[in-house]
PDB file of C-alpha atoms in Angstrom:
ATOM      1  CA  UNK A 232       0.240  -0.267   0.179  1.00 95.00           C
ATOM      2  CA  UNK A 233       1.293   3.248  -1.080  1.00 95.00           C
ATOM      3  CA  UNK A 234       0.389   6.891   1.930  1.00 94.00           C
ATOM      4  CA  UNK A 235       1.910   9.334   0.688  1.00 94.00           C
ATOM      5  CA  UNK A 236       5.896   9.411   0.479  1.00 94.00           C
ATOM      6  CA  UNK A 237       5.104   5.530   2.503  1.00 97.00           C
ATOM      7  CA  UNK A 238       4.991   2.027   1.126  1.00 98.00           C
ATOM      8  CA  UNK A 239       3.628  -0.168   3.295  1.00 98.00           C
ATOM      9  CA  UNK A 240       4.498  -3.741   3.043  1.00 98.00           C
ATOM     10  CA  UNK A 241       2.091  -6.171   5.254  1.00 96.00           C
ATOM     11  CA  UNK A 242       2.358  -9.796   5.869  1.00 95.00           C
ATOM     12  CA  UNK A 243      -0.929 -11.475   5.815  1.00 90.00           C
ATOM     13  CA  UNK A 244      -2.697 -14.837   5.516  1.00 78.00           C
ATOM     14  CA  UNK A 245      -5.075 -17.156   6.226  1.00 69.00           C
ATOM     15  CA  UNK A 246      -2.506 -18.480   9.003  1.00 77.00           C
ATOM     16  CA  UNK A 247      -1.276 -15.501  11.353  1.00 85.00           C
ATOM     17  CA  UNK A 248       2.389 -17.377  11.054  1.00 93.00           C
ATOM     18  CA  UNK A 249       2.678 -15.312   7.762  1.00 95.00           C
ATOM     19  CA  UNK A 250       4.641 -18.638   6.240  1.00 96.00           C
ATOM     20  CA  UNK A 251       7.272 -17.707   3.719  1.00 97.00           C
ATOM     21  CA  UNK A 252       5.777 -20.127   0.873  1.00 96.00           C
ATOM     22  CA  UNK A 253       6.605 -20.006  -2.847  1.00 97.00           C
ATOM     23  CA  UNK A 254       3.420 -17.917  -3.353  1.00 96.00           C
ATOM     24  CA  UNK A 255       4.430 -15.347  -0.648  1.00 96.00           C
ATOM     25  CA  UNK A 256       7.952 -15.248  -1.548  1.00 98.00           C
ATOM     26  CA  UNK A 257       6.751 -14.026  -4.897  1.00 98.00           C
ATOM     27  CA  UNK A 258       4.661 -11.923  -3.602  1.00 97.00           C
ATOM     28  CA  UNK A 259       6.406 -10.612  -1.199  1.00 98.00           C
ATOM     29  CA  UNK A 260       9.124  -9.468  -4.325  1.00 98.00           C
ATOM     30  CA  UNK A 261       6.692  -8.520  -6.494  1.00 98.00           C
ATOM     31  CA  UNK A 262       5.563  -5.577  -3.725  1.00 98.00           C
ATOM     32  CA  UNK A 263       9.828  -4.375  -3.488  1.00 98.00           C
ATOM     33  CA  UNK A 264       9.380  -4.299  -7.113  1.00 98.00           C
ATOM     34  CA  UNK A 265       6.521  -2.166  -7.384  1.00 97.00           C
ATOM     35  CA  UNK A 266       7.999   0.003  -4.815  1.00 98.00           C
ATOM     36  CA  UNK A 267      11.238   0.473  -6.274  1.00 97.00           C
ATOM     37  CA  UNK A 268       9.521   1.390  -9.849  1.00 97.00           C
ATOM     38  CA  UNK A 269       7.672   3.931  -8.231  1.00 97.00           C
ATOM     39  CA  UNK A 270      10.169   5.202  -5.210  1.00 97.00           C
ATOM     40  CA  UNK A 271      11.063   8.875  -5.293  1.00 97.00           C
ATOM     41  CA  UNK A 272      12.755  11.458  -3.188  1.00 96.00           C
ATOM     42  CA  UNK A 273      11.711  10.836   0.180  1.00 96.00           C
ATOM     43  CA  UNK A 274       9.869   7.291  -0.227  1.00 98.00           C
ATOM     44  CA  UNK A 275      10.469   5.137   2.635  1.00 98.00           C
ATOM     45  CA  UNK A 276       9.076   1.067   3.119  1.00 98.00           C
ATOM     46  CA  UNK A 277       8.265   0.138   6.292  1.00 98.00           C
ATOM     47  CA  UNK A 278       7.637  -3.934   6.553  1.00 98.00           C
ATOM     48  CA  UNK A 279       4.948  -5.218   9.096  1.00 97.00           C
ATOM     49  CA  UNK A 280       2.285  -7.818   9.614  1.00 94.00           C
ATOM     50  CA  UNK A 281      -1.373  -8.373  10.911  1.00 89.00           C
ATOM     51  CA  UNK A 282      -1.533 -11.157  13.831  1.00 87.00           C
ATOM     52  CA  UNK A 283       1.240 -13.256  16.573  1.00 90.00           C
ATOM     53  CA  UNK A 284       3.695 -13.555  14.044  1.00 93.00           C
ATOM     54  CA  UNK A 285       5.943 -10.810  11.882  1.00 96.00           C
ATOM     55  CA  UNK A 286       6.688 -14.537   9.474  1.00 97.00           C
ATOM     56  CA  UNK A 287       7.345 -17.840  11.457  1.00 96.00           C
ATOM     57  CA  UNK A 288       9.840 -18.249   8.319  1.00 97.00           C
ATOM     58  CA  UNK A 289       9.727 -20.621   4.966  1.00 97.00           C
ATOM     59  CA  UNK A 290       6.653 -23.466   4.847  1.00 96.00           C
ATOM     60  CA  UNK A 291       8.500 -26.192   6.151  1.00 96.00           C
ATOM     61  CA  UNK A 292       5.298 -27.850   5.931  1.00 95.00           C
ATOM     62  CA  UNK A 293       4.800 -27.219   2.227  1.00 96.00           C
ATOM     63  CA  UNK A 294       8.536 -28.776   1.979  1.00 97.00           C
ATOM     64  CA  UNK A 295       7.639 -31.777   3.722  1.00 94.00           C
ATOM     65  CA  UNK A 296       4.396 -32.396   1.912  1.00 96.00           C
ATOM     66  CA  UNK A 297       6.464 -33.578  -0.738  1.00 94.00           C
ATOM     67  CA  UNK A 298       6.176 -37.717   0.342  1.00 86.00           C
ATOM     68  CA  UNK A 299       9.825 -37.938   0.504  1.00 94.00           C
ATOM     69  CA  UNK A 300      12.700 -36.633   2.092  1.00 94.00           C
ATOM     70  CA  UNK A 301      15.037 -35.568  -1.209  1.00 96.00           C
ATOM     71  CA  UNK A 302      11.693 -34.587  -2.788  1.00 97.00           C
ATOM     72  CA  UNK A 303      11.170 -32.028   0.656  1.00 96.00           C
ATOM     73  CA  UNK A 304      14.971 -31.448   0.671  1.00 96.00           C
ATOM     74  CA  UNK A 305      14.289 -29.861  -2.908  1.00 97.00           C
ATOM     75  CA  UNK A 306      11.390 -27.559  -2.250  1.00 97.00           C
ATOM     76  CA  UNK A 307      13.227 -26.434   0.992  1.00 97.00           C
ATOM     77  CA  UNK A 308      15.621 -25.402  -1.857  1.00 97.00           C
ATOM     78  CA  UNK A 309      13.668 -23.923  -4.332  1.00 98.00           C
ATOM     79  CA  UNK A 310      12.587 -21.811  -1.601  1.00 98.00           C
ATOM     80  CA  UNK A 311      15.934 -20.884  -0.103  1.00 98.00           C
ATOM     81  CA  UNK A 312      17.526 -19.984  -3.516  1.00 98.00           C
ATOM     82  CA  UNK A 313      14.202 -17.977  -4.562  1.00 98.00           C
ATOM     83  CA  UNK A 314      14.368 -16.035  -1.159  1.00 98.00           C
ATOM     84  CA  UNK A 315      17.761 -14.425  -1.981  1.00 98.00           C
ATOM     85  CA  UNK A 316      16.066 -12.098  -4.157  1.00 98.00           C
ATOM     86  CA  UNK A 317      13.844 -10.937  -1.546  1.00 98.00           C
ATOM     87  CA  UNK A 318      17.451 -10.156   0.583  1.00 98.00           C
ATOM     88  CA  UNK A 319      19.210  -8.577  -2.794  1.00 98.00           C
ATOM     89  CA  UNK A 320      15.888  -6.758  -3.597  1.00 98.00           C
ATOM     90  CA  UNK A 321      15.912  -4.905   0.381  1.00 98.00           C
ATOM     91  CA  UNK A 322      19.343  -4.085   0.084  1.00 98.00           C
ATOM     92  CA  UNK A 323      19.516  -2.395  -3.149  1.00 96.00           C
ATOM     93  CA  UNK A 324      16.010  -1.120  -2.356  1.00 98.00           C
ATOM     94  CA  UNK A 325      16.703   2.977  -3.083  1.00 98.00           C
ATOM     95  CA  UNK A 326      15.220   4.231  -0.370  1.00 98.00           C
ATOM     96  CA  UNK A 327      15.384   3.501   3.854  1.00 98.00           C
ATOM     97  CA  UNK A 328      13.279   0.909   4.699  1.00 98.00           C
ATOM     98  CA  UNK A 329      11.338   0.128   8.011  1.00 98.00           C
ATOM     99  CA  UNK A 330      10.923  -3.430  10.324  1.00 98.00           C
ATOM    100  CA  UNK A 331       8.511  -2.943  12.400  1.00 97.00           C
ATOM    101  CA  UNK A 332       7.806  -6.282  13.787  1.00 97.00           C
ATOM    102  CA  UNK A 333       4.331  -6.353  15.969  1.00 92.00           C
ATOM    103  CA  UNK A 334       5.385 -10.376  16.866  1.00 91.00           C
ATOM    104  CA  UNK A 335       7.621 -13.303  16.310  1.00 95.00           C
ATOM    105  CA  UNK A 336      10.461 -13.469  13.353  1.00 97.00           C
ATOM    106  CA  UNK A 337      11.775 -16.915  12.944  1.00 97.00           C
ATOM    107  CA  UNK A 338      14.354 -18.447  10.898  1.00 98.00           C
ATOM    108  CA  UNK A 339      13.856 -16.439   7.303  1.00 98.00           C
ATOM    109  CA  UNK A 340      11.576 -14.557   9.149  1.00 98.00           C
ATOM    110  CA  UNK A 341      14.654 -13.606  11.125  1.00 98.00           C
ATOM    111  CA  UNK A 342      16.022 -12.906   8.321  1.00 98.00           C
ATOM    112  CA  UNK A 343      13.562 -10.520   6.301  1.00 98.00           C
ATOM    113  CA  UNK A 344      13.280  -7.988   9.096  1.00 98.00           C
ATOM    114  CA  UNK A 345      16.911  -7.912   9.693  1.00 98.00           C
ATOM    115  CA  UNK A 346      17.916  -7.355   6.492  1.00 98.00           C
ATOM    116  CA  UNK A 347      15.803  -3.954   6.989  1.00 98.00           C
ATOM    117  CA  UNK A 348      18.163  -0.754   8.054  1.00 98.00           C
ATOM    118  CA  UNK A 349      15.955  -0.471  10.906  1.00 98.00           C
ATOM    119  CA  UNK A 350      13.918  -2.486  12.458  1.00 98.00           C
ATOM    120  CA  UNK A 351      12.017  -2.142  16.025  1.00 98.00           C
ATOM    121  CA  UNK A 352      10.400  -4.543  18.418  1.00 97.00           C
ATOM    122  CA  UNK A 353       7.204  -5.400  20.697  1.00 93.00           C
ATOM    123  CA  UNK A 354       8.557  -5.393  24.500  1.00 88.00           C
ATOM    124  CA  UNK A 355       5.766  -7.425  26.055  1.00 83.00           C
ATOM    125  CA  UNK A 356       5.358  -9.802  23.325  1.00 83.00           C
ATOM    126  CA  UNK A 357       7.512 -12.073  20.379  1.00 85.00           C
ATOM    127  CA  UNK A 358      10.806 -13.590  20.194  1.00 95.00           C
ATOM    128  CA  UNK A 359      13.669 -13.267  16.930  1.00 98.00           C
ATOM    129  CA  UNK A 360      14.586 -17.006  16.286  1.00 98.00           C
ATOM    130  CA  UNK A 361      17.162 -19.023  14.187  1.00 98.00           C
ATOM    131  CA  UNK A 362      15.534 -22.487  14.265  1.00 97.00           C
ATOM    132  CA  UNK A 363      17.914 -24.162  11.751  1.00 97.00           C
ATOM    133  CA  UNK A 364      20.213 -24.962  14.439  1.00 97.00           C
ATOM    134  CA  UNK A 365      16.914 -26.919  16.524  1.00 97.00           C
ATOM    135  CA  UNK A 366      15.668 -28.068  13.372  1.00 96.00           C
ATOM    136  CA  UNK A 367      18.889 -30.049  11.456  1.00 96.00           C
ATOM    137  CA  UNK A 368      18.731 -27.523   8.706  1.00 95.00           C
ATOM    138  CA  UNK A 369      22.299 -25.994   7.391  1.00 96.00           C
ATOM    139  CA  UNK A 370      22.588 -22.032   7.134  1.00 97.00           C
ATOM    140  CA  UNK A 371      22.512 -20.272   2.863  1.00 97.00           C
ATOM    141  CA  UNK A 372      25.644 -18.658   2.788  1.00 97.00           C
ATOM    142  CA  UNK A 373      23.831 -15.442   2.523  1.00 98.00           C
ATOM    143  CA  UNK A 374      21.969 -16.054   6.139  1.00 98.00           C
ATOM    144  CA  UNK A 375      25.496 -16.674   7.817  1.00 97.00           C
ATOM    145  CA  UNK A 376      26.815 -13.606   5.978  1.00 98.00           C
ATOM    146  CA  UNK A 377      23.944 -11.642   6.444  1.00 98.00           C
ATOM    147  CA  UNK A 378      23.991 -12.439  10.121  1.00 98.00           C
ATOM    148  CA  UNK A 379      27.353 -11.225  10.395  1.00 97.00           C
ATOM    149  CA  UNK A 380      26.857  -7.597   8.451  1.00 97.00           C
ATOM    150  CA  UNK A 381      24.290  -6.722  10.797  1.00 97.00           C
ATOM    151  CA  UNK A 382      24.963  -7.524  14.120  1.00 97.00           C
ATOM    152  CA  UNK A 383      28.264  -6.952  15.335  1.00 95.00           C
ATOM    153  CA  UNK A 384      28.283  -8.978  18.704  1.00 95.00           C
ATOM    154  CA  UNK A 385      30.220 -11.816  17.910  1.00 97.00           C
ATOM    155  CA  UNK A 386      28.718 -13.569  21.380  1.00 97.00           C
ATOM    156  CA  UNK A 387      25.302 -12.682  19.455  1.00 97.00           C
ATOM    157  CA  UNK A 388      25.433 -14.059  16.436  1.00 97.00           C
ATOM    158  CA  UNK A 389      27.165 -17.322  18.452  1.00 97.00           C
ATOM    159  CA  UNK A 390      23.896 -17.431  20.675  1.00 98.00           C
ATOM    160  CA  UNK A 391      21.389 -16.336  18.243  1.00 98.00           C
ATOM    161  CA  UNK A 392      23.392 -19.362  15.550  1.00 98.00           C
ATOM    162  CA  UNK A 393      24.272 -22.132  17.450  1.00 98.00           C
ATOM    163  CA  UNK A 394      22.543 -22.007  20.215  1.00 97.00           C
ATOM    164  CA  UNK A 395      19.294 -20.745  19.131  1.00 97.00           C
ATOM    165  CA  UNK A 396      18.487 -18.517  21.630  1.00 97.00           C
ATOM    166  CA  UNK A 397      15.208 -16.697  21.587  1.00 97.00           C
ATOM    167  CA  UNK A 398      15.694 -13.110  21.797  1.00 97.00           C
ATOM    168  CA  UNK A 399      13.297 -10.936  23.514  1.00 96.00           C
ATOM    169  CA  UNK A 400      12.708  -7.296  22.655  1.00 95.00           C
ATOM    170  CA  UNK A 401      14.737  -5.619  25.747  1.00 94.00           C
ATOM    171  CA  UNK A 402      17.990  -7.968  24.852  1.00 96.00           C
ATOM    172  CA  UNK A 403      17.758  -7.311  21.350  1.00 97.00           C
ATOM    173  CA  UNK A 404      18.320  -3.645  21.877  1.00 96.00           C
ATOM    174  CA  UNK A 405      20.551  -4.034  24.442  1.00 95.00           C
ATOM    175  CA  UNK A 406      22.811  -6.417  21.880  1.00 95.00           C
ATOM    176  CA  UNK A 407      22.391  -3.849  19.341  1.00 95.00           C
ATOM    177  CA  UNK A 408      19.900  -6.070  17.471  1.00 97.00           C
ATOM    178  CA  UNK A 409      16.860  -3.827  17.087  1.00 97.00           C
ATOM    179  CA  UNK A 410      16.673  -0.169  17.434  1.00 97.00           C
ATOM    180  CA  UNK A 411      13.735   0.263  19.857  1.00 96.00           C
ATOM    181  CA  UNK A 412      11.706  -1.747  21.688  1.00 96.00           C
ATOM    182  CA  UNK A 413       7.865  -0.541  22.793  1.00 95.00           C
ATOM    183  CA  UNK A 414       5.702  -2.092  24.849  1.00 89.00           C
ATOM    184  CA  UNK A 415       2.350  -2.470  23.189  1.00 90.00           C
ATOM    185  CA  UNK A 416       1.057  -2.865  18.927  1.00 90.00           C
ATOM    186  CA  UNK A 417      -0.167   0.803  19.049  1.00 93.00           C
ATOM    187  CA  UNK A 418       3.130   2.650  20.284  1.00 95.00           C
ATOM    188  CA  UNK A 419       4.940   0.204  17.842  1.00 95.00           C
ATOM    189  CA  UNK A 420       3.431   1.030  14.935  1.00 95.00           C
ATOM    190  CA  UNK A 421       3.447   5.068  15.847  1.00 96.00           C
ATOM    191  CA  UNK A 422       7.068   4.537  16.399  1.00 97.00           C
ATOM    192  CA  UNK A 423       7.261   3.307  13.333  1.00 97.00           C
ATOM    193  CA  UNK A 424       5.535   6.095  11.676  1.00 96.00           C
ATOM    194  CA  UNK A 425       7.510   8.612  13.253  1.00 97.00           C
ATOM    195  CA  UNK A 426      10.794   7.699  12.227  1.00 98.00           C
ATOM    196  CA  UNK A 427       9.899   7.082   8.649  1.00 98.00           C
ATOM    197  CA  UNK A 428       8.582  10.245   8.631  1.00 97.00           C
ATOM    198  CA  UNK A 429      12.137  11.371  10.130  1.00 98.00           C
ATOM    199  CA  UNK A 430      13.878   9.897   7.141  1.00 98.00           C
ATOM    200  CA  UNK A 431      11.184  11.128   4.356  1.00 98.00           C
ATOM    201  CA  UNK A 432      11.366  14.417   5.141  1.00 97.00           C
ATOM    202  CA  UNK A 433      15.544  14.559   4.530  1.00 97.00           C
ATOM    203  CA  UNK A 434      14.871  13.321   0.669  1.00 97.00           C
ATOM    204  CA  UNK A 435      17.599  11.568  -0.435  1.00 97.00           C
ATOM    205  CA  UNK A 436      18.775  10.529  -3.477  1.00 96.00           C
ATOM    206  CA  UNK A 437      17.407   7.108  -3.563  1.00 96.00           C
ATOM    207  CA  UNK A 438      20.159   6.117  -5.603  1.00 95.00           C
ATOM    208  CA  UNK A 439      23.431   7.589  -3.673  1.00 95.00           C
ATOM    209  CA  UNK A 440      20.857   6.298  -0.702  1.00 97.00           C
ATOM    210  CA  UNK A 441      21.150   1.937  -1.643  1.00 96.00           C
ATOM    211  CA  UNK A 442      25.035   2.895  -3.336  1.00 96.00           C
ATOM    212  CA  UNK A 443      25.890   3.380   0.196  1.00 96.00           C
ATOM    213  CA  UNK A 444      23.839   1.153   1.227  1.00 97.00           C
ATOM    214  CA  UNK A 445      25.797  -1.414  -0.722  1.00 96.00           C
ATOM    215  CA  UNK A 446      29.759  -0.156  -0.089  1.00 95.00           C
ATOM    216  CA  UNK A 447      28.357  -1.032   3.869  1.00 96.00           C
ATOM    217  CA  UNK A 448      28.092  -4.353   3.104  1.00 97.00           C
ATOM    218  CA  UNK A 449      30.857  -5.586   0.231  1.00 96.00           C
ATOM    219  CA  UNK A 450      30.381  -9.338   1.702  1.00 96.00           C
ATOM    220  CA  UNK A 451      26.480  -9.194   1.587  1.00 97.00           C
ATOM    221  CA  UNK A 452      26.518  -7.490  -1.916  1.00 97.00           C
ATOM    222  CA  UNK A 453      29.088 -10.149  -3.572  1.00 96.00           C
ATOM    223  CA  UNK A 454      27.512 -13.233  -2.032  1.00 97.00           C
ATOM    224  CA  UNK A 455      23.804 -11.971  -3.077  1.00 97.00           C
ATOM    225  CA  UNK A 456      25.583 -11.515  -6.858  1.00 95.00           C
ATOM    226  CA  UNK A 457      24.997  -7.325  -6.275  1.00 94.00           C
ATOM    227  CA  UNK A 458      27.726  -4.796  -7.735  1.00 79.00           C
ATOM    228  CA  UNK A 459      28.393  -2.352  -6.023  1.00 63.00           C
ATOM    229  CA  UNK A 460      27.676   0.832  -9.187  1.00 61.00           C
ATOM    230  CA  UNK A 461      29.646   4.383  -8.200  1.00 64.00           C
ATOM    231  CA  UNK A 462      27.585   6.838 -10.241  1.00 60.00           C
ATOM    232  CA  UNK A 463      29.095  10.343 -11.446  1.00 55.00           C
ATOM    233  CA  UNK A 464      28.905  13.060  -9.423  1.00 58.00           C
ATOM    234  CA  UNK A 465      26.342  15.433 -11.197  1.00 57.00           C
ATOM    235  CA  UNK A 466      27.163  17.872  -8.183  1.00 57.00           C
ATOM    236  CA  UNK A 467      29.577  18.664  -5.435  1.00 56.00           C
TER     237      UNK A 467
END
């Protein structure tokens, strides 16, 4: 939904887990590309959700319904490959991005939130959780590189990825994983809007914003196949 300078991407669905099935991945990717095509100076993307979950990750139920372990693995690999362009789009989007995490964000849902420039979270509900170590699923390379790029604390990365620690809002803020926590859905939504308004008011050049963002994460851009362009300076 476009609201003035804001593009608001809301995760919805019959189940409030907002599992990232192939169809959901395609919808999110299409929405991001549509926002990119309409971006102007002052544009900001806000990603949020309805219900108890922000996103509970890739749709493992769809993978397991394939009928055999090999077919399930193929389906999981398909979703991992399909989700990669979403990460690439968020890292190369020509505008600031804000994730408003209203509930649980697990596995690829955690990754989705972490792709944004700013992450806000509830203090009274929801956790950040990388479930792969508990489920016995290896991490895709771009997941690991994203965590190295976005979470500075070595011990926080270790506990998230190698211990499967469920990180609540206050701890996520203390560890520098999120930029702020609020005590209710209304307070969190208001905080997300206020932050987006502050960012939009600067009316930055989106292409320059994108290039600077990509330059912060050269290893991640390399894994995602994103070339860091050097635009010609038009003015000083």
